[in-house]
JSON list of C-alpha atoms in Angstrom, two decimals:
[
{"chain": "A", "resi": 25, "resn": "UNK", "atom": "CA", "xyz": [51.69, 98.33, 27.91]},
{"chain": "A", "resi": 26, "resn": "UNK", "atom": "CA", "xyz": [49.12, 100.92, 27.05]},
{"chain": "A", "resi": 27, "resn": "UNK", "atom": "CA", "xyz": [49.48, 104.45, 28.71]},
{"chain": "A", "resi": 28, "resn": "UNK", "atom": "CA", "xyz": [45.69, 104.70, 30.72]},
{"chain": "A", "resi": 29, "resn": "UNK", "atom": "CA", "xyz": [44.35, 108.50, 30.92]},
{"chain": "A", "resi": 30, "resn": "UNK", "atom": "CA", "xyz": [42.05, 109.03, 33.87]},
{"chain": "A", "resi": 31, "resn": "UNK", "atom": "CA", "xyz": [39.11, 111.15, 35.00]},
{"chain": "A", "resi": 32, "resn": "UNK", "atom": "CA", "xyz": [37.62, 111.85, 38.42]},
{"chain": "A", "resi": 33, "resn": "UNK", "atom": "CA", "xyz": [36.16, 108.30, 38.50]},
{"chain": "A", "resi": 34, "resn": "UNK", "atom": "CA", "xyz": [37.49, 106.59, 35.58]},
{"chain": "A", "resi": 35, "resn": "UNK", "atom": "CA", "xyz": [40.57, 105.21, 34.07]},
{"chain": "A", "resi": 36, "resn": "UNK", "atom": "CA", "xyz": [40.47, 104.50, 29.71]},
{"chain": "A", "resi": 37, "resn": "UNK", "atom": "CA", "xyz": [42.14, 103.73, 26.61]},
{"chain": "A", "resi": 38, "resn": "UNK", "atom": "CA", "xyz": [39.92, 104.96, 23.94]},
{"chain": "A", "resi": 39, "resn": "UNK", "atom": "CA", "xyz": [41.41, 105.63, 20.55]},
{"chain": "A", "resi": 40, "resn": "UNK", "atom": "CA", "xyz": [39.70, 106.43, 17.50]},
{"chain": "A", "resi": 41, "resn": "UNK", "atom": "CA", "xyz": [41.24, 106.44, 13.83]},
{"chain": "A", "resi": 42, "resn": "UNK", "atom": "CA", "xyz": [38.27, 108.91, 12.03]},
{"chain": "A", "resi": 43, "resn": "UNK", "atom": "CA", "xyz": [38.50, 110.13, 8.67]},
{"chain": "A", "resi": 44, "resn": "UNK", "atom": "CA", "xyz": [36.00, 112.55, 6.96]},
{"chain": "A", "resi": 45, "resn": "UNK", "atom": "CA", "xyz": [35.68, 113.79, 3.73]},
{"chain": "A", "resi": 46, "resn": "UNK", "atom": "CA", "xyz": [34.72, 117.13, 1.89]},
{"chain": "A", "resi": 47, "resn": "UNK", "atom": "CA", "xyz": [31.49, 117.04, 0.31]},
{"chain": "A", "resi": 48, "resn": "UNK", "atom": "CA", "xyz": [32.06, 115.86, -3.52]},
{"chain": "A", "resi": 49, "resn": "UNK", "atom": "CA", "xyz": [35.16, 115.34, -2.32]},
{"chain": "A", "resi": 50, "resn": "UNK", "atom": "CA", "xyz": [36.33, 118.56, -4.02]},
{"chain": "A", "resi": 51, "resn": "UNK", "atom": "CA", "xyz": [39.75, 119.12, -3.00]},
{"chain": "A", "resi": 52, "resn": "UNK", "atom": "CA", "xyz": [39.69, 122.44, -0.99]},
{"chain": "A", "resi": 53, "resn": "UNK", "atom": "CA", "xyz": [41.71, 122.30, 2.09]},
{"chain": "A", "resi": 54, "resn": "UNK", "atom": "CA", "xyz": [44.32, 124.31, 1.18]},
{"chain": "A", "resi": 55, "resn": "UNK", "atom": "CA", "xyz": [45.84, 127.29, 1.84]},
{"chain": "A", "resi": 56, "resn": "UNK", "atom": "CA", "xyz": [44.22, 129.61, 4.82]},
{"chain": "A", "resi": 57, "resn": "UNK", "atom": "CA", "xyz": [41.07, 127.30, 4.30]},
{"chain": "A", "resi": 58, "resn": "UNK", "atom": "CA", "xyz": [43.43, 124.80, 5.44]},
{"chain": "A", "resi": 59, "resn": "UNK", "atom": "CA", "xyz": [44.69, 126.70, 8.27]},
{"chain": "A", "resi": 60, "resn": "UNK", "atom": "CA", "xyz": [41.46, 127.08, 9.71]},
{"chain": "A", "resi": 61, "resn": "UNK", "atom": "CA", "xyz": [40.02, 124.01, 9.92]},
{"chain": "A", "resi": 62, "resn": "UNK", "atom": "CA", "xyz": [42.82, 122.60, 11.50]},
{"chain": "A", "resi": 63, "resn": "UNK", "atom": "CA", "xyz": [42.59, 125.34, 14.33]},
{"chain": "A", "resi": 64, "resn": "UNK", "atom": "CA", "xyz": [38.92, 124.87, 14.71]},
{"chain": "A", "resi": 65, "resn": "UNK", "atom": "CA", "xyz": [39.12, 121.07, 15.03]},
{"chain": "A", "resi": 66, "resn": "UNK", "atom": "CA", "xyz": [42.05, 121.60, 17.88]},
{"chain": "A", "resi": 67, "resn": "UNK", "atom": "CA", "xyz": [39.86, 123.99, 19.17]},
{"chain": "A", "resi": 68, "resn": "UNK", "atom": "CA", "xyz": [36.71, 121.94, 19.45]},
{"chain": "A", "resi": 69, "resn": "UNK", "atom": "CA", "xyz": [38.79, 118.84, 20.14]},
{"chain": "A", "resi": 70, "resn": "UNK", "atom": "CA", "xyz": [40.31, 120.72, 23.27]},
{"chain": "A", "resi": 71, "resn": "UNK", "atom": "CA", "xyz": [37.26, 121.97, 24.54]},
{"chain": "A", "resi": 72, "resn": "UNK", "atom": "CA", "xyz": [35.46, 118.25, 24.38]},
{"chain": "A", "resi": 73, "resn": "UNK", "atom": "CA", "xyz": [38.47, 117.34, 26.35]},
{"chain": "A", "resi": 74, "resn": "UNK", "atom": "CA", "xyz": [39.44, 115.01, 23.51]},
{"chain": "A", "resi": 75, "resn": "UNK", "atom": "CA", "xyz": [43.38, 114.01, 22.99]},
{"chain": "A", "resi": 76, "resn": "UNK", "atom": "CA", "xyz": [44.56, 114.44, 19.23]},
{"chain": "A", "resi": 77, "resn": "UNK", "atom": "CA", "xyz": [47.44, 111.59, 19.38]},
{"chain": "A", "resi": 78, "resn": "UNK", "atom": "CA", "xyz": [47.96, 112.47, 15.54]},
{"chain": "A", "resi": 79, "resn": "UNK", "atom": "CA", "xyz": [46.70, 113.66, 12.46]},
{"chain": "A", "resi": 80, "resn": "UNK", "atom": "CA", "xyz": [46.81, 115.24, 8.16]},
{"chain": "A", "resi": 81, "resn": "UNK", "atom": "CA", "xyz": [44.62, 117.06, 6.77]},
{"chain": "A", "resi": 82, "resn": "UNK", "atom": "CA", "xyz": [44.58, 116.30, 2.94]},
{"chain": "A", "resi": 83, "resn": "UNK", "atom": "CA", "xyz": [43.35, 118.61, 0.44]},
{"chain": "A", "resi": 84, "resn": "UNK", "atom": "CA", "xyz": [39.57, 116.69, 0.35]},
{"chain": "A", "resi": 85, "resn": "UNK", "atom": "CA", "xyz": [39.87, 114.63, 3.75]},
{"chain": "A", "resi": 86, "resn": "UNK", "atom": "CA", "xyz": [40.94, 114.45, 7.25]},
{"chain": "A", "resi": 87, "resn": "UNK", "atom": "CA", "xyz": [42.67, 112.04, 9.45]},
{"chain": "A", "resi": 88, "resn": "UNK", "atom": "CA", "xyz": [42.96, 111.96, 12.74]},
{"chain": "A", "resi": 89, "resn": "UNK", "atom": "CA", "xyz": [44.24, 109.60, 15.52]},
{"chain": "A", "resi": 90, "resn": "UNK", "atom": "CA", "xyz": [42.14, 110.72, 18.71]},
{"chain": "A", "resi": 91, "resn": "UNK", "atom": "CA", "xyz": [41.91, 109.59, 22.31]},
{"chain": "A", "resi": 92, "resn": "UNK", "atom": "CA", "xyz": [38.50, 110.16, 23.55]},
{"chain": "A", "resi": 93, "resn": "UNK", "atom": "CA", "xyz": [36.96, 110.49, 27.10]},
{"chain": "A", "resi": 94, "resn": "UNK", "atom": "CA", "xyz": [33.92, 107.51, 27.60]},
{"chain": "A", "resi": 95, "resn": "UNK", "atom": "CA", "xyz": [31.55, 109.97, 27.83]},
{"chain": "A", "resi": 96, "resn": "UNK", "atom": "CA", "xyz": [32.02, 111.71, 24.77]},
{"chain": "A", "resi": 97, "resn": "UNK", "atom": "CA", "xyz": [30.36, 109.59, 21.66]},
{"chain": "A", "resi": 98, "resn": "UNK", "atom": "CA", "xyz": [32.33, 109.11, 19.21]},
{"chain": "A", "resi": 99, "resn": "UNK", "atom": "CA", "xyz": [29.74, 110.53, 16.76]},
{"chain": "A", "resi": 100, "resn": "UNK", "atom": "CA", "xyz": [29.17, 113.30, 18.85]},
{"chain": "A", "resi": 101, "resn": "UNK", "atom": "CA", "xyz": [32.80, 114.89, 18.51]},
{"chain": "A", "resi": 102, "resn": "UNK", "atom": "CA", "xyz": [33.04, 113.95, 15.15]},
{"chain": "A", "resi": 103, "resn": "UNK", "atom": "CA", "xyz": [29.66, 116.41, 14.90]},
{"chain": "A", "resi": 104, "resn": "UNK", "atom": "CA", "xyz": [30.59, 118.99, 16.66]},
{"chain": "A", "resi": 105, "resn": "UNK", "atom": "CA", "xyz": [33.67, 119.35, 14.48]},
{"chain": "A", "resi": 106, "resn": "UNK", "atom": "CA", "xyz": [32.27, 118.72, 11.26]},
{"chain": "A", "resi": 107, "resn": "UNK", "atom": "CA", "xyz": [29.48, 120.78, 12.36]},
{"chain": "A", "resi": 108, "resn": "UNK", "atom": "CA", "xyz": [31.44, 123.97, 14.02]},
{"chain": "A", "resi": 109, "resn": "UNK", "atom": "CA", "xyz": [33.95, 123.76, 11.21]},
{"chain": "A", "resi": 110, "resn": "UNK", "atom": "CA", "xyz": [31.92, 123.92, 8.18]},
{"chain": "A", "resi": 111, "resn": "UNK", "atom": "CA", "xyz": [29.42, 127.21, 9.72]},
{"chain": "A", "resi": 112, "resn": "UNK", "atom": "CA", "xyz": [32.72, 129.22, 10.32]},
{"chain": "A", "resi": 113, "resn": "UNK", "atom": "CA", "xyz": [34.41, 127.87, 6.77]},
{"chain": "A", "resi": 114, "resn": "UNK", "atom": "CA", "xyz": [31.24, 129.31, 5.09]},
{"chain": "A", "resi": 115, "resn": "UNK", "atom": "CA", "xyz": [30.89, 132.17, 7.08]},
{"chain": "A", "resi": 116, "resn": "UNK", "atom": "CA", "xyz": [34.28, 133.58, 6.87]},
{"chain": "A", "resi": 117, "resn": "UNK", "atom": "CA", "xyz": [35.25, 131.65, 2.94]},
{"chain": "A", "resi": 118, "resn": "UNK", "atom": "CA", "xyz": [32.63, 133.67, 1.08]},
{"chain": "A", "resi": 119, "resn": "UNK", "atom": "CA", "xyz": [33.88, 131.25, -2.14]},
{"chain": "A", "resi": 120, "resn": "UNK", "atom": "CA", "xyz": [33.35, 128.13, -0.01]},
{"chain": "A", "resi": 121, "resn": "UNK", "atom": "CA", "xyz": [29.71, 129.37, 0.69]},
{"chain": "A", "resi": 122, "resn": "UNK", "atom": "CA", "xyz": [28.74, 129.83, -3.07]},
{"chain": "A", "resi": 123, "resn": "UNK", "atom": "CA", "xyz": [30.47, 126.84, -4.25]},
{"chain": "A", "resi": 124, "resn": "UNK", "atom": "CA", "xyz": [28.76, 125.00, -1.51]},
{"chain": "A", "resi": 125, "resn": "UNK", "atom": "CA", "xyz": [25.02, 126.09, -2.01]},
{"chain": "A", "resi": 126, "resn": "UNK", "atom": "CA", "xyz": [23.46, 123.47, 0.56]},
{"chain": "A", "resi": 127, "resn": "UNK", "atom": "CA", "xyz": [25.03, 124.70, 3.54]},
{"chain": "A", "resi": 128, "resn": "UNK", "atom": "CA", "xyz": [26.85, 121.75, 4.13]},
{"chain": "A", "resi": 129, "resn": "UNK", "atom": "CA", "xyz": [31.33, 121.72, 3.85]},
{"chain": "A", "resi": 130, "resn": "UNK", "atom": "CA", "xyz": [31.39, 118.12, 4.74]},
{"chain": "A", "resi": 131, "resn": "UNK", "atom": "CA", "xyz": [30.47, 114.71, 3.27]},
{"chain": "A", "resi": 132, "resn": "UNK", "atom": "CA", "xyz": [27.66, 113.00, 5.62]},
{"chain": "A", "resi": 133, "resn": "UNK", "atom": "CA", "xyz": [29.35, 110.64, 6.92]},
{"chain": "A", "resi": 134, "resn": "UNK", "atom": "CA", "xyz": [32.79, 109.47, 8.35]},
{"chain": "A", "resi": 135, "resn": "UNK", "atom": "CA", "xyz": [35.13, 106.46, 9.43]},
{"chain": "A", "resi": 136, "resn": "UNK", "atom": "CA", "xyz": [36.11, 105.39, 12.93]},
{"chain": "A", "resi": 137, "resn": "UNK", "atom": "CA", "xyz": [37.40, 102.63, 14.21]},
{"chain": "A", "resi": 138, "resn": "UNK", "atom": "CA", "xyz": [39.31, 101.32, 17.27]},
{"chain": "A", "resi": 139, "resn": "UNK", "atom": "CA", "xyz": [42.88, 101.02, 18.22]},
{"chain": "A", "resi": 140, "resn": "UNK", "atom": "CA", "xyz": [42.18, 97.31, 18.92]},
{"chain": "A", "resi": 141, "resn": "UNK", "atom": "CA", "xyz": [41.43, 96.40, 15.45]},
{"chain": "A", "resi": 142, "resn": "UNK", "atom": "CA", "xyz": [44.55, 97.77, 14.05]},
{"chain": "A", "resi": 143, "resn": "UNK", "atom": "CA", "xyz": [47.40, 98.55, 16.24]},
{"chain": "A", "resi": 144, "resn": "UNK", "atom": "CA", "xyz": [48.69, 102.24, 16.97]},
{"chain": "A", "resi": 145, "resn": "UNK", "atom": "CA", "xyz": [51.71, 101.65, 15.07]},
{"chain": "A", "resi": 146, "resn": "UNK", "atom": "CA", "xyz": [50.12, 100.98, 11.80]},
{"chain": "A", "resi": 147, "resn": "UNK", "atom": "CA", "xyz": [47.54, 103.99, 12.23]},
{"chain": "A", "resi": 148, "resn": "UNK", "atom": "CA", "xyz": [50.38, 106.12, 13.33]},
{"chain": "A", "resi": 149, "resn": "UNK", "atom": "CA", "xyz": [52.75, 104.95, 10.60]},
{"chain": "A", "resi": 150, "resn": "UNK", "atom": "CA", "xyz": [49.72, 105.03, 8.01]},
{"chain": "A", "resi": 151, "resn": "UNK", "atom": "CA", "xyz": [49.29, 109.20, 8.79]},
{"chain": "A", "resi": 152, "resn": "UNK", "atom": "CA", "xyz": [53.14, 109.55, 9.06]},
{"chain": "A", "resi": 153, "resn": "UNK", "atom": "CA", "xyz": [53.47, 108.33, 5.73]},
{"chain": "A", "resi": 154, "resn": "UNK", "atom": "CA", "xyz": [49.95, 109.31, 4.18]},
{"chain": "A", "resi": 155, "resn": "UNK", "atom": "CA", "xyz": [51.03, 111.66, 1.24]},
{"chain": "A", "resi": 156, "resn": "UNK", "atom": "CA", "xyz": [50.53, 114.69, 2.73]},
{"chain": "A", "resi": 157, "resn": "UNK", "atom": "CA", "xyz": [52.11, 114.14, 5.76]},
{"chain": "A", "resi": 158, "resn": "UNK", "atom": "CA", "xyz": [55.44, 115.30, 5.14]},
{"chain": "A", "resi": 159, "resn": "UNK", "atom": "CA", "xyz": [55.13, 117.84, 2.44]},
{"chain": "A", "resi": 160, "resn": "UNK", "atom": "CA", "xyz": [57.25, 121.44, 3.51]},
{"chain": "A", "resi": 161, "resn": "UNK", "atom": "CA", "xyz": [54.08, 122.98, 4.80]},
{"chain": "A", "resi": 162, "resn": "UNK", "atom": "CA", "xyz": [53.82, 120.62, 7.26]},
{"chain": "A", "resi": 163, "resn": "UNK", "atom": "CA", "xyz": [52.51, 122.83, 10.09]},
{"chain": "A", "resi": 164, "resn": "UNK", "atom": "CA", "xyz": [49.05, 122.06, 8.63]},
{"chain": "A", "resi": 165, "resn": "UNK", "atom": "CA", "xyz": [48.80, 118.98, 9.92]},
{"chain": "A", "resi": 166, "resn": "UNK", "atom": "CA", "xyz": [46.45, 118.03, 13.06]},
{"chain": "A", "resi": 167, "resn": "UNK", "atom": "CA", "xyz": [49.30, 117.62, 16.43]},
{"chain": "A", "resi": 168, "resn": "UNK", "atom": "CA", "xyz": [49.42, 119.11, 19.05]},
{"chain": "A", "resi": 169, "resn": "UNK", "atom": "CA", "xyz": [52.73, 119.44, 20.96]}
]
């Protein structure tokens, strides 16, 4: 039986599997690059009033297993992290900015899709065991406790 979150006048189960890539797919998340986006997408994620269930970040994508309110869009949050993230990546990643010229960190678009068309388990055991899920530097990786 699924655990139900509530709000003043609402009880849901909405969960999201999203993925998003880097644009070109150039493998940059790493190191302190790495570091930040992962606190600026908990950041933004807690301040929506979104639920990160689980989640990697690779070195040219992100995955994350998210519950979110009904009404957030799912769009919307994946925005305003994609969004937030990449102005503070190029603002504070002076490399990042000149090797992306266009102003834009991210790929355009991104993946979602429910709980109900795969079940929790396999998303959950897919990012347990996605390859960078369990590397020694694991304390990049989108959860919060």
């Amino acid at each position: 039986m699924p655990e139900y979150s509530t709000s003043s006048h609402t009880v849901f189960y909405h969960r999201y599997h999203i993925v998003w890539i880097t644009k070109y797919r150039f493998k940059v998340l790493t190191g302190d690059l790495r570091l930040r986006v992962r606190e600026i997408v908990v950041h933004v994620a807690e301040e929506m009033g979104v639920r990160i269930l689980n989640g990697v970040l690779s070195s040219d994508h992100v995955h994350m297993f998210v519950e979110i309110p009904p009404h957030i869009a799912v769009s919307d949050f994946v925005r305003a992290v994609k969004g937030r993230s990449s102005r503070k990546i190029q603002q504070e990643f002076p490399a990042i900015r000149k090797r992306y010229w266009g102003c834009k960190f991210w790929g355009r678009g991104s993946f979602s899709s429910t709980a109900d068309n795969v079940t929790e388990d396999i998303i959950n055991h897919y990012i347990d065991n996605h390859a960078d899920a369990h590397k020694a530097d694991n304390y990049h990786n989108i959860t919060l406790d």
